[in-house]
Amino acid sequence: MFGSGKSKPVVGLDIGSSSIKAVELRGTKQGYELVSFGVEPLAQDTVVDGAIMDAPLVAAGIGSIFDQQKVKAKSVATSVSGHSVIVKRVALPLMTEEELYDRIQTEASQHIPFDIADVNLDYQLLESVDTQMDVLLVAVKKDKILNHTNVLAQAGKTPTVVDIDAFALQNCFEVNYDPDPGQTVALLNIGASVMNINIVRGGVPLFTRDVSVGGNQYTDALQKELDLSFEDAERLKKGENIAGVAEEQRATILRSVSDILILEIQKTFDFFRATASGENIQRIYVAGGTARVPGLMELLREEFAMPVEELYPFRKIVINPGRHNEEQIRELAPRLAIAVGLALRSFDTP
């Protein structure tokens, strides 16, 4: 959202709570091709609810990925989410672009719960009907953006784009799935500490919400209930077996946390339906590392009685088997969706 499209290579860099993900793409006659990708794990509490707590550690992690993958590009596209990000769809009287530009600050101040001087503001005209126009307002606290861009500067990188996680996810989805413009879908990115929900139709985000729940809650619950170390709880969450832990114990604890996630999704869907009359969500796509928690996808299908699938971010991206291990990519795929959506910003038209 904040930045202009660049034709030079831009590396998609997703700084999450549990790891840093980087993806580099290039344009070919066949479409997009994967150049490089990397994942660098982060220690607990390095990034909390989207805020970078240990800048030198994150900067070192970014440097490590770029060195290991021999990435020469210095320009990066990154994204933010959480409480410091506000996305609102507002209806305004029909006006010219110049009038809208003049009025947007005043309008935004009525819809954004922060001082307008403390935010970076962007907007996009969605559609105009008769005497009314729908505008998408996006506001991000300046200190939130600085928190990210300062770390990138420490790592010797240049941020050319600061996007929103939910929009990066939408970008990844639309390039890979060529969605039916009449179909309303829910895109979920379930990370370690934040779940991004973006309800989309025809390239337009209809409703966007970030919820502070995610994979860490599974780990916490397993640790507490079974008296495990963080490392063992993480392994158990990922489907590995731990001596002395019965499958039934694990399934019960995972289910209790999945129910919390599903309740938040349900509340979001209910609110969306109440505010967007006549809209029905027809399909759910799930990304993020937590997508692979045992039993979660089945529960989503059961609860919402609609098709639910894992979003594959390389569906339309060429992977050269001589350069990359496709099995490894499939293993990491849900975690790379945001980074792919950001890397695709390389190809935005200026």
One Martini backbone bead per residue (centre of mass of N, CA, C, O) as a GRO file, in nm:
protein
  350
    1MET     BB    1   0.059   0.062  -0.022
    2PHE     BB    2   0.343   0.185   0.065
    3GLY     BB    3   0.431   0.257  -0.247
    4SER     BB    4   0.597   0.175  -0.542
    5GLY     BB    5   0.635   0.035  -0.826
    6LYS     BB    6   0.894  -0.194  -0.934
    7SER     BB    7   1.117  -0.334  -1.177
    8LYS     BB    8   1.301  -0.414  -0.981
    9PRO     BB    9   1.408  -0.628  -0.766
   10VAL     BB   10   1.188  -0.773  -0.514
   11VAL     BB   11   1.188  -0.879  -0.190
   12GLY     BB   12   1.001  -1.089  -0.003
   13LEU     BB   13   0.932  -0.985   0.349
   14ASP     BB   14   0.842  -1.190   0.629
   15ILE     BB   15   0.784  -1.079   0.962
   16GLY     BB   16   0.744  -1.294   1.209
   17SER     BB   17   0.713  -1.458   1.519
   18SER     BB   18   0.886  -1.736   1.423
   19SER     BB   19   0.972  -1.603   1.133
   20ILE     BB   20   1.162  -1.553   0.839
   21LYS     BB   21   1.052  -1.465   0.505
   22ALA     BB   22   1.184  -1.530   0.169
   23VAL     BB   23   1.115  -1.400  -0.173
   24GLU     BB   24   1.223  -1.462  -0.517
   25LEU     BB   25   1.138  -1.326  -0.834
   26ARG     BB   26   1.071  -1.380  -1.190
   27GLY     BB   27   1.024  -1.280  -1.513
   28THR     BB   28   0.870  -1.460  -1.778
   29LYS     BB   29   0.716  -1.592  -2.050
   30GLN     BB   30   0.563  -1.802  -1.846
   31GLY     BB   31   0.607  -1.593  -1.601
   32TYR     BB   32   0.676  -1.701  -1.293
   33GLU     BB   33   0.987  -1.736  -1.103
   34LEU     BB   34   1.182  -1.904  -0.887
   35VAL     BB   35   1.480  -1.807  -0.727
   36SER     BB   36   1.428  -1.761  -0.402
   37PHE     BB   37   1.440  -1.903  -0.061
   38GLY     BB   38   1.369  -1.837   0.300
   39VAL     BB   39   1.414  -1.957   0.648
   40GLU     BB   40   1.416  -1.791   0.976
   41PRO     BB   41   1.431  -1.850   1.286
   42LEU     BB   42   1.279  -1.738   1.594
   43ALA     BB   43   1.284  -1.643   1.892
   44GLN     BB   44   1.123  -1.595   2.150
   45ASP     BB   45   1.008  -1.261   2.164
   46THR     BB   46   1.118  -1.104   1.910
   47VAL     BB   47   0.814  -1.119   1.807
   48VAL     BB   48   0.521  -0.924   1.908
   49ASP     BB   49   0.242  -0.871   1.757
   50GLY     BB   50   0.435  -0.745   1.512
   51ALA     BB   51   0.662  -0.656   1.712
   52ILE     BB   52   0.990  -0.555   1.726
   53MET     BB   53   1.215  -0.631   1.996
   54ASP     BB   54   1.482  -0.754   1.828
   55ALA     BB   55   1.653  -0.601   1.594
   56PRO     BB   56   1.938  -0.738   1.562
   57LEU     BB   57   1.825  -1.027   1.523
   58VAL     BB   58   1.655  -0.971   1.269
   59ALA     BB   59   1.881  -0.853   1.094
   60ALA     BB   60   2.052  -1.112   1.103
   61GLY     BB   61   1.837  -1.297   0.972
   62ILE     BB   62   1.824  -1.151   0.704
   63GLY     BB   63   2.123  -1.177   0.631
   64SER     BB   64   2.129  -1.487   0.633
   65ILE     BB   65   1.939  -1.537   0.395
   66PHE     BB   66   2.091  -1.370   0.180
   67ASP     BB   67   2.353  -1.531   0.201
   68GLN     BB   68   2.255  -1.826   0.157
   69GLN     BB   69   2.090  -1.734  -0.123
   70LYS     BB   70   2.243  -1.514  -0.284
   71VAL     BB   71   2.116  -1.225  -0.248
   72LYS     BB   72   2.147  -0.912  -0.421
   73ALA     BB   73   1.911  -0.773  -0.353
   74LYS     BB   74   1.796  -0.472  -0.163
   75SER     BB   75   1.504  -0.475  -0.228
   76VAL     BB   76   1.198  -0.450  -0.031
   77ALA     BB   77   0.899  -0.622   0.069
   78THR     BB   78   0.672  -0.548   0.326
   79SER     BB   79   0.471  -0.620   0.631
   80VAL     BB   80   0.169  -0.556   0.821
   81SER     BB   81   0.002  -0.606   1.148
   82GLY     BB   82  -0.267  -0.543   1.358
   83HIS     BB   83  -0.355  -0.282   1.576
   84SER     BB   84  -0.196  -0.059   1.383
   85VAL     BB   85  -0.417  -0.160   1.174
   86ILE     BB   86  -0.643   0.002   0.939
   87VAL     BB   87  -0.941  -0.125   0.771
   88LYS     BB   88  -1.172   0.069   0.563
   89ARG     BB   89  -1.498   0.084   0.439
   90VAL     BB   90  -1.626   0.373   0.266
   91ALA     BB   91  -1.897   0.591   0.221
   92LEU     BB   92  -1.929   0.834  -0.040
   93PRO     BB   93  -1.973   1.092  -0.211
   94LEU     BB   94  -1.959   1.189  -0.512
   95MET     BB   95  -1.627   1.252  -0.658
   96THR     BB   96  -1.344   1.367  -0.731
   97GLU     BB   97  -1.015   1.301  -0.697
   98GLU     BB   98  -0.942   1.581  -0.586
   99GLU     BB   99  -1.159   1.590  -0.364
  100LEU     BB  100  -1.072   1.336  -0.221
  101TYR     BB  101  -0.785   1.424  -0.149
  102ASP     BB  102  -0.885   1.669   0.030
  103ARG     BB  103  -1.089   1.480   0.224
  104ILE     BB  104  -0.949   1.224   0.349
  105GLN     BB  105  -0.852   1.321   0.627
  106THR     BB  106  -1.128   1.391   0.745
  107GLU     BB  107  -1.259   1.116   0.704
  108ALA     BB  108  -1.050   0.941   0.854
  109SER     BB  109  -1.083   1.074   1.142
  110GLN     BB  110  -1.374   0.926   1.175
  111HIS     BB  111  -1.248   0.606   1.140
  112ILE     BB  112  -0.988   0.657   1.321
  113PRO     BB  113  -0.843   0.576   1.649
  114PHE     BB  114  -0.627   0.787   1.560
  115ASP     BB  115  -0.407   1.011   1.511
  116ILE     BB  116  -0.348   1.140   1.200
  117ALA     BB  117  -0.041   1.221   1.266
  118ASP     BB  118   0.036   0.896   1.341
  119VAL     BB  119  -0.023   0.826   1.033
  120ASN     BB  120  -0.039   0.629   0.751
  121LEU     BB  121  -0.208   0.708   0.447
  122ASP     BB  122  -0.443   0.523   0.247
  123TYR     BB  123  -0.618   0.486  -0.079
  124GLN     BB  124  -0.910   0.332  -0.253
  125LEU     BB  125  -1.101   0.303  -0.523
  126LEU     BB  126  -1.362   0.076  -0.586
  127GLU     BB  127  -1.666   0.212  -0.627
  128SER     BB  128  -1.937   0.342  -0.837
  129VAL     BB  129  -2.280   0.449  -0.741
  130ASP     BB  130  -2.421   0.696  -0.855
  131THR     BB  131  -2.385   0.898  -0.554
  132GLN     BB  132  -2.166   0.672  -0.480
  133MET     BB  133  -1.858   0.583  -0.298
  134ASP     BB  134  -1.602   0.340  -0.253
  135VAL     BB  135  -1.357   0.339   0.012
  136LEU     BB  136  -1.027   0.245   0.092
  137LEU     BB  137  -0.892   0.249   0.412
  138VAL     BB  138  -0.545   0.302   0.523
  139ALA     BB  139  -0.392   0.264   0.849
  140VAL     BB  140  -0.061   0.332   0.988
  141LYS     BB  141   0.147   0.347   1.222
  142LYS     BB  142   0.447   0.498   1.214
  143ASP     BB  143   0.596   0.320   1.430
  144LYS     BB  144   0.544   0.053   1.282
  145ILE     BB  145   0.705   0.116   1.027
  146LEU     BB  146   0.972   0.190   1.166
  147ASN     BB  147   1.021  -0.085   1.300
  148HIS     BB  148   1.082  -0.211   1.016
  149THR     BB  149   1.272  -0.009   0.858
  150ASN     BB  150   1.506  -0.008   1.065
  151VAL     BB  151   1.579  -0.308   1.035
  152LEU     BB  152   1.641  -0.299   0.733
  153ALA     BB  153   1.871  -0.096   0.758
  154GLN     BB  154   2.047  -0.277   0.944
  155ALA     BB  155   2.048  -0.501   0.696
  156GLY     BB  156   2.086  -0.329   0.417
  157LYS     BB  157   1.792  -0.244   0.331
  158THR     BB  158   1.525  -0.145   0.095
  159PRO     BB  159   1.215  -0.008   0.137
  160THR     BB  160   0.960   0.005  -0.121
  161VAL     BB  161   0.744  -0.168   0.050
  162VAL     BB  162   0.442  -0.130   0.256
  163ASP     BB  163   0.225  -0.363   0.358
  164ILE     BB  164  -0.044  -0.583   0.400
  165ASP     BB  165  -0.098  -0.896   0.477
  166ALA     BB  166  -0.386  -0.931   0.350
  167PHE     BB  167  -0.291  -0.821   0.063
  168ALA     BB  168  -0.064  -1.021   0.007
  169LEU     BB  169  -0.250  -1.265   0.009
  170GLN     BB  170  -0.432  -1.172  -0.223
  171ASN     BB  171  -0.213  -1.155  -0.437
  172CYS     BB  172  -0.134  -1.453  -0.428
  173PHE     BB  173  -0.413  -1.568  -0.497
  174GLU     BB  174  -0.477  -1.425  -0.772
  175VAL     BB  175  -0.231  -1.530  -0.932
  176ASN     BB  176  -0.284  -1.852  -0.868
  177TYR     BB  177  -0.632  -1.869  -0.917
  178ASP     BB  178  -0.816  -1.707  -1.092
  179PRO     BB  179  -1.076  -1.586  -0.986
  180ASP     BB  180  -1.399  -1.563  -0.960
  181PRO     BB  181  -1.556  -1.255  -0.964
  182GLY     BB  182  -1.832  -1.375  -0.811
  183GLN     BB  183  -1.660  -1.486  -0.578
  184THR     BB  184  -1.666  -1.545  -0.228
  185VAL     BB  185  -1.374  -1.526  -0.022
  186ALA     BB  186  -1.170  -1.668   0.237
  187LEU     BB  187  -0.868  -1.543   0.379
  188LEU     BB  188  -0.625  -1.727   0.569
  189ASN     BB  189  -0.366  -1.623   0.805
  190ILE     BB  190  -0.198  -1.851   1.024
  191GLY     BB  191   0.001  -1.774   1.261
  192ALA     BB  192   0.156  -1.752   1.564
  193SER     BB  193  -0.010  -1.457   1.666
  194VAL     BB  194  -0.166  -1.405   1.384
  195MET     BB  195  -0.484  -1.351   1.218
  196ASN     BB  196  -0.569  -1.318   0.884
  197ILE     BB  197  -0.865  -1.162   0.741
  198ASN     BB  198  -0.995  -1.196   0.394
  199ILE     BB  199  -1.268  -1.070   0.218
  200VAL     BB  200  -1.330  -1.163  -0.131
  201ARG     BB  201  -1.424  -0.988  -0.448
  202GLY     BB  202  -1.307  -0.916  -0.746
  203GLY     BB  203  -1.037  -0.780  -0.604
  204VAL     BB  204  -1.207  -0.706  -0.340
  205PRO     BB  205  -1.198  -0.595  -0.022
  206LEU     BB  206  -1.463  -0.635   0.209
  207PHE     BB  207  -1.303  -0.774   0.465
  208THR     BB  208  -1.083  -0.688   0.747
  209ARG     BB  209  -0.894  -0.895   0.992
  210ASP     BB  210  -0.717  -0.896   1.303
  211VAL     BB  211  -0.609  -1.170   1.513
  212SER     BB  212  -0.483  -1.269   1.844
  213VAL     BB  213  -0.425  -1.562   1.697
  214GLY     BB  214  -0.241  -1.889   1.712
  215GLY     BB  215   0.010  -2.123   1.728
  216ASN     BB  216   0.105  -2.049   2.021
  217GLN     BB  217  -0.149  -2.164   2.168
  218TYR     BB  218  -0.082  -2.457   2.127
  219THR     BB  219   0.190  -2.462   2.267
  220ASP     BB  220   0.098  -2.358   2.544
  221ALA     BB  221  -0.109  -2.583   2.602
  222LEU     BB  222   0.087  -2.823   2.586
  223GLN     BB  223   0.283  -2.729   2.802
  224LYS     BB  224   0.083  -2.707   3.042
  225GLU     BB  225  -0.077  -2.983   3.029
  226LEU     BB  226   0.215  -3.168   2.982
  227ASP     BB  227   0.485  -3.057   3.078
  228LEU     BB  228   0.658  -2.905   2.848
  229SER     BB  229   0.860  -2.805   2.631
  230PHE     BB  230   0.869  -2.598   2.372
  231GLU     BB  231   0.993  -2.800   2.167
  232ASP     BB  232   0.794  -3.038   2.217
  233ALA     BB  233   0.534  -2.882   2.158
  234GLU     BB  234   0.604  -2.815   1.866
  235ARG     BB  235   0.629  -3.106   1.765
  236LEU     BB  236   0.343  -3.194   1.841
  237LYS     BB  237   0.195  -2.982   1.665
  238LYS     BB  238   0.339  -3.107   1.391
  239GLY     BB  239   0.292  -3.444   1.449
  240GLU     BB  240   0.480  -3.544   1.642
  241ASN     BB  241   0.627  -3.768   1.864
  242ILE     BB  242   0.599  -3.815   2.225
  243ALA     BB  243   0.700  -3.943   2.493
  244GLY     BB  244   0.405  -4.005   2.692
  245VAL     BB  245   0.206  -3.916   2.451
  246ALA     BB  246  -0.106  -3.931   2.365
  247GLU     BB  247  -0.310  -3.885   2.104
  248GLU     BB  248  -0.560  -3.799   2.267
  249GLN     BB  249  -0.431  -3.565   2.418
  250ARG     BB  250  -0.351  -3.397   2.181
  251ALA     BB  251  -0.629  -3.372   2.038
  252THR     BB  252  -0.776  -3.225   2.271
  253ILE     BB  253  -0.595  -2.971   2.283
  254LEU     BB  254  -0.611  -2.883   1.986
  255ARG     BB  255  -0.919  -2.855   1.981
  256SER     BB  256  -0.950  -2.627   2.193
  257VAL     BB  257  -0.796  -2.419   2.013
  258SER     BB  258  -0.952  -2.443   1.748
  259ASP     BB  259  -1.217  -2.334   1.872
  260ILE     BB  260  -1.111  -2.045   1.908
  261LEU     BB  261  -1.051  -1.984   1.613
  262ILE     BB  262  -1.337  -2.047   1.501
  263LEU     BB  263  -1.485  -1.832   1.663
  264GLU     BB  264  -1.340  -1.589   1.526
  265ILE     BB  265  -1.431  -1.654   1.241
  266GLN     BB  266  -1.735  -1.655   1.295
  267LYS     BB  267  -1.754  -1.360   1.394
  268THR     BB  268  -1.652  -1.237   1.131
  269PHE     BB  269  -1.867  -1.353   0.941
  270ASP     BB  270  -2.115  -1.237   1.087
  271PHE     BB  271  -2.035  -0.940   1.059
  272PHE     BB  272  -2.020  -0.936   0.754
  273ARG     BB  273  -2.317  -1.024   0.696
  274ALA     BB  274  -2.445  -0.783   0.856
  275THR     BB  275  -2.295  -0.552   0.665
  276ALA     BB  276  -2.328  -0.749   0.395
  277SER     BB  277  -2.581  -0.777   0.219
  278GLY     BB  278  -2.604  -1.088   0.046
  279GLU     BB  279  -2.344  -1.222   0.147
  280ASN     BB  280  -2.148  -1.518   0.045
  281ILE     BB  281  -1.944  -1.756   0.147
  282GLN     BB  282  -1.782  -2.022  -0.062
  283ARG     BB  283  -1.468  -2.009   0.036
  284ILE     BB  284  -1.163  -2.148   0.186
  285TYR     BB  285  -0.835  -2.017   0.251
  286VAL     BB  286  -0.519  -2.151   0.383
  287ALA     BB  287  -0.256  -2.003   0.567
  288GLY     BB  288   0.015  -2.072   0.729
  289GLY     BB  289   0.161  -2.271   0.965
  290THR     BB  290  -0.122  -2.351   1.112
  291ALA     BB  291  -0.261  -2.516   0.880
  292ARG     BB  292  -0.097  -2.796   0.987
  293VAL     BB  293  -0.267  -2.856   1.212
  294PRO     BB  294  -0.404  -3.115   1.340
  295GLY     BB  295  -0.752  -3.099   1.225
  296LEU     BB  296  -0.828  -2.807   1.126
  297MET     BB  297  -0.944  -2.841   0.838
  298GLU     BB  298  -1.174  -3.035   0.919
  299LEU     BB  299  -1.314  -2.838   1.114
  300LEU     BB  300  -1.376  -2.618   0.907
  301ARG     BB  301  -1.557  -2.790   0.726
  302GLU     BB  302  -1.761  -2.866   0.945
  303GLU     BB  303  -1.843  -2.577   1.046
  304PHE     BB  304  -1.890  -2.432   0.735
  305ALA     BB  305  -1.988  -2.605   0.495
  306MET     BB  306  -1.723  -2.582   0.299
  307PRO     BB  307  -1.473  -2.524   0.107
  308VAL     BB  308  -1.136  -2.626   0.217
  309GLU     BB  309  -0.805  -2.487   0.152
  310GLU     BB  310  -0.485  -2.487   0.080
  311LEU     BB  311  -0.269  -2.243   0.003
  312TYR     BB  312  -0.079  -2.233  -0.303
  313PRO     BB  313   0.186  -2.009  -0.388
  314PHE     BB  314   0.295  -2.207  -0.662
  315ARG     BB  315   0.079  -2.273  -0.883
  316LYS     BB  316   0.198  -2.027  -1.105
  317ILE     BB  317   0.499  -2.107  -1.031
  318VAL     BB  318   0.805  -2.163  -1.138
  319ILE     BB  319   0.994  -2.469  -1.072
  320ASN     BB  320   1.322  -2.550  -1.074
  321PRO     BB  321   1.453  -2.867  -1.024
  322GLY     BB  322   1.762  -2.780  -1.045
  323ARG     BB  323   1.730  -2.559  -0.792
  324HIS     BB  324   1.478  -2.707  -0.651
  325ASN     BB  325   1.293  -2.848  -0.382
  326GLU     BB  326   0.967  -2.932  -0.396
  327GLU     BB  327   0.922  -3.069  -0.124
  328GLN     BB  328   1.021  -2.833   0.049
  329ILE     BB  329   0.818  -2.627  -0.058
  330ARG     BB  330   0.561  -2.781   0.031
  331GLU     BB  331   0.631  -2.776   0.333
  332LEU     BB  332   0.648  -2.439   0.340
  333ALA     BB  333   0.416  -2.297   0.181
  334PRO     BB  334   0.215  -2.160   0.391
  335ARG     BB  335   0.454  -1.964   0.500
  336LEU     BB  336   0.500  -1.813   0.195
  337ALA     BB  337   0.255  -1.638   0.099
  338ILE     BB  338   0.332  -1.347   0.176
  339ALA     BB  339   0.609  -1.336   0.034
  340VAL     BB  340   0.491  -1.379  -0.248
  341GLY     BB  341   0.300  -1.132  -0.252
  342LEU     BB  342   0.543  -0.935  -0.222
  343ALA     BB  343   0.720  -1.021  -0.468
  344LEU     BB  344   0.493  -0.934  -0.679
  345ARG     BB  345   0.560  -0.620  -0.655
  346SER     BB  346   0.777  -0.611  -0.883
  347PHE     BB  347   0.521  -0.616  -1.114
  348ASP     BB  348   0.424  -0.355  -1.084
  349THR     BB  349   0.288  -0.082  -1.209
  350PRO     BB  350   0.393   0.248  -1.195
   0.00000   0.00000   0.00000
